[in-house]
Tab-separated table of C-alpha atoms in Angstrom:
chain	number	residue	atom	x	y	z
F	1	UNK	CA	12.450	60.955	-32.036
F	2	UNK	CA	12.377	59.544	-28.749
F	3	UNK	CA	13.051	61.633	-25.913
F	4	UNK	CA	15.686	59.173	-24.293
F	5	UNK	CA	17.986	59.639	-27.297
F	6	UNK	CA	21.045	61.058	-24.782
F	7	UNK	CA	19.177	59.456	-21.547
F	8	UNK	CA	21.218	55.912	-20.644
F	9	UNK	CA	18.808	52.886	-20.606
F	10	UNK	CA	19.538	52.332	-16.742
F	11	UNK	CA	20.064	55.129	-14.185
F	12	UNK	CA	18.907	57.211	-11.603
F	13	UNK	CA	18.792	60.989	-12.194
F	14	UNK	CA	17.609	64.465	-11.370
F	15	UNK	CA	14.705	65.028	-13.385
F	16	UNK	CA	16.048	68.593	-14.664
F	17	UNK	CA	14.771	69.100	-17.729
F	18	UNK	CA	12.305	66.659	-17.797
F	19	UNK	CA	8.125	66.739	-17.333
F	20	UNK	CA	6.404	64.338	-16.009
F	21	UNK	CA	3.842	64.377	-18.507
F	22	UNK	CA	6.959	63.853	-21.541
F	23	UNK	CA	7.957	61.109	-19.563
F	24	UNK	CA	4.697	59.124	-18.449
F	25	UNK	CA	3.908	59.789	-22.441
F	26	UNK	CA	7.219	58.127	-23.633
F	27	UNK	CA	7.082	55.507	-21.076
F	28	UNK	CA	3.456	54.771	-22.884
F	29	UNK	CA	5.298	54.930	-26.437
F	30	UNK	CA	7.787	52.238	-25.556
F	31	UNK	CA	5.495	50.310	-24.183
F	32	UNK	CA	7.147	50.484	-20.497
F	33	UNK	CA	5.622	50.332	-16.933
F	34	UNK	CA	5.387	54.384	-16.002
F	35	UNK	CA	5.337	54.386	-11.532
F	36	UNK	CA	4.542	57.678	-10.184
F	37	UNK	CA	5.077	58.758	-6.604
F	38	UNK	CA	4.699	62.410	-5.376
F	39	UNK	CA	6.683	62.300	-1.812
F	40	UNK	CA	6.625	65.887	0.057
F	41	UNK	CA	3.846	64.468	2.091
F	42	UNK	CA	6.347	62.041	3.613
F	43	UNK	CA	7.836	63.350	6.996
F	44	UNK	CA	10.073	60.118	8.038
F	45	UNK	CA	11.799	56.700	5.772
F	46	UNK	CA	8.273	54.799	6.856
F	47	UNK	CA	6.003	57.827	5.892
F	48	UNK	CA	8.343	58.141	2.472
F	49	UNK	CA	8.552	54.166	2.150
F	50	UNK	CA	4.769	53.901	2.412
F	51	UNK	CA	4.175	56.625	-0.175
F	52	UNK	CA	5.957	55.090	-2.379
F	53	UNK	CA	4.507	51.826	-1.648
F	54	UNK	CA	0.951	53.190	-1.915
F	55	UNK	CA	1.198	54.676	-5.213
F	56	UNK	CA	3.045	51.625	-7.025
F	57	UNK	CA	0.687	49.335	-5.695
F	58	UNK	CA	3.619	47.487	-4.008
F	59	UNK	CA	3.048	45.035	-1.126
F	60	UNK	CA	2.586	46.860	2.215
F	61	UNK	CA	6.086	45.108	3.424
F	62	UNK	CA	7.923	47.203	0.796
F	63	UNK	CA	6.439	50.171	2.448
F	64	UNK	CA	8.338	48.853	5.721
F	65	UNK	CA	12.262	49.316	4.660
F	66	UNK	CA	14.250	49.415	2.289
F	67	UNK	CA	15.510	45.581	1.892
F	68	UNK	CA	11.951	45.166	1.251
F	69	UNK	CA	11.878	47.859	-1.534
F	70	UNK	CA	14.717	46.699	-3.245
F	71	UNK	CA	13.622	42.685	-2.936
F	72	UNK	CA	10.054	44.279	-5.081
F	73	UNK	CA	11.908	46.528	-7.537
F	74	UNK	CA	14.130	43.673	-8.723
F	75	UNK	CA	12.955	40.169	-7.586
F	76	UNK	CA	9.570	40.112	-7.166
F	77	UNK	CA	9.266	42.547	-10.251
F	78	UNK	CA	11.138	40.064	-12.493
F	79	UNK	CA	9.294	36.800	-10.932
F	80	UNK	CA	5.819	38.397	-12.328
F	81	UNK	CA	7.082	37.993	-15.814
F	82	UNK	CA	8.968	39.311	-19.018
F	83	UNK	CA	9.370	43.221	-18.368
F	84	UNK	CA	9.701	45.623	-21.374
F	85	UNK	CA	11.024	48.441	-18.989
F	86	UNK	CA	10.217	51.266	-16.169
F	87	UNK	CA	10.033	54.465	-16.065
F	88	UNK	CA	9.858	55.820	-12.369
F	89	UNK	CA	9.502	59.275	-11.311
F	90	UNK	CA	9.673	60.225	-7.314
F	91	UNK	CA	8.988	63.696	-7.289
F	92	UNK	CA	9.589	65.921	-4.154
F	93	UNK	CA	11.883	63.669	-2.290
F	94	UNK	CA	11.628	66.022	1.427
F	95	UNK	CA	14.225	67.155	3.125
F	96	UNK	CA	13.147	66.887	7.090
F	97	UNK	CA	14.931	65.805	10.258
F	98	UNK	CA	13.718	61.965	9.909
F	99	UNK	CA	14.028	62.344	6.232
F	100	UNK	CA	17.347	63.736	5.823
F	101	UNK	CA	20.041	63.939	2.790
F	102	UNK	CA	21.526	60.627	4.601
F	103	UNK	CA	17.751	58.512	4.010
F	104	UNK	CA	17.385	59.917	0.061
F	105	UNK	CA	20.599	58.797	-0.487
F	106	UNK	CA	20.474	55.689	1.151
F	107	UNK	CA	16.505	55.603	-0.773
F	108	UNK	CA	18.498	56.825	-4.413
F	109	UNK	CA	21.078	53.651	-4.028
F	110	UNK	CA	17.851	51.314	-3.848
F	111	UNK	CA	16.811	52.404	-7.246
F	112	UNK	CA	20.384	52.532	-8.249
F	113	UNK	CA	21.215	49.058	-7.118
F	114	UNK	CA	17.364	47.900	-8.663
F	115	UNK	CA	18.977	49.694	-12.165
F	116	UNK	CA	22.160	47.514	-12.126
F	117	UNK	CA	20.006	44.267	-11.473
F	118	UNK	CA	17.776	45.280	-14.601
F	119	UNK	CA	20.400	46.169	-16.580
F	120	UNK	CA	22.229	42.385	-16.098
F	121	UNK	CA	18.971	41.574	-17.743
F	122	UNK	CA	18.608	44.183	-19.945
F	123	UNK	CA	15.664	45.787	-19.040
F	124	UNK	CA	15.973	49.676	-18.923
F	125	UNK	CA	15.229	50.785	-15.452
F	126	UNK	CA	15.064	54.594	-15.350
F	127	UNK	CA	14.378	56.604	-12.389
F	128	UNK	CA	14.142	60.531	-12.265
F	129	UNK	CA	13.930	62.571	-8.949
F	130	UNK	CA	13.391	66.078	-7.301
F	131	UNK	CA	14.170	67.278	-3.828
F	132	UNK	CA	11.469	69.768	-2.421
């Protein structure tokens, strides 16, 4: 039984209930890109940015903003090829003064817009988060 059974195809979530471990192994079962990035070491959007860069082997000039994140996760993404899907965790989103609840948002509606452009294709596109 797959463990997305009540889980939309596209969307960004809380990871509540969820281990990354269940989800990096059902990512494997469906035969969908799993992108991991563990944030709390991330003190402002270019520290946070380049994390996230760094550990989905993204160009360095998606590590610079977020146009240039959101140009990877959907164009550049879909120019490599036929996608089966993505599964993205971004665990420990901080919570600083140049990393405040105004940049994860603005950081959440990246993914969120990158879901909607996958899901005109539809690809599932499914992102889970934590705060620290």
């Amino acid at each position: 039984m797959s463990l997305f059974l009540t889980v939309p195809p596209n969307l960004v979530q809380s990871i509540r209930a969820f281990r990354v471990t269940e989800l990096q192994e059902e990512a494997g079962r469906l035969g969908q890109h799993f992108l991991y990035a563990h944030c709390n070491a991330g003190l402002t959007k270019q520290q946070v940015l380049g994390i996230i860069a760094e550990a989905f082997q993204f160009p360095k000039p998606c590590g610079k903003n977020f146009d240039a994140l959101r140009e990877t996760l959907t164009e550049t993404m879909a120019k490599a090829g036929p996608q089966t899907g993505f599964l993205i965790v971004l665990e420990q989103l901080p919570n600083t003064q140049k990393f405040d609840r105004e940049a994860r948002e603005t950081l959440l509606d990246v993914f969120r817009d990158a879901a909607d452009y996958w899901a005109e294709k539809k690809v599932p596109f499914r992102v889970f988060y934590s705060f620290e």
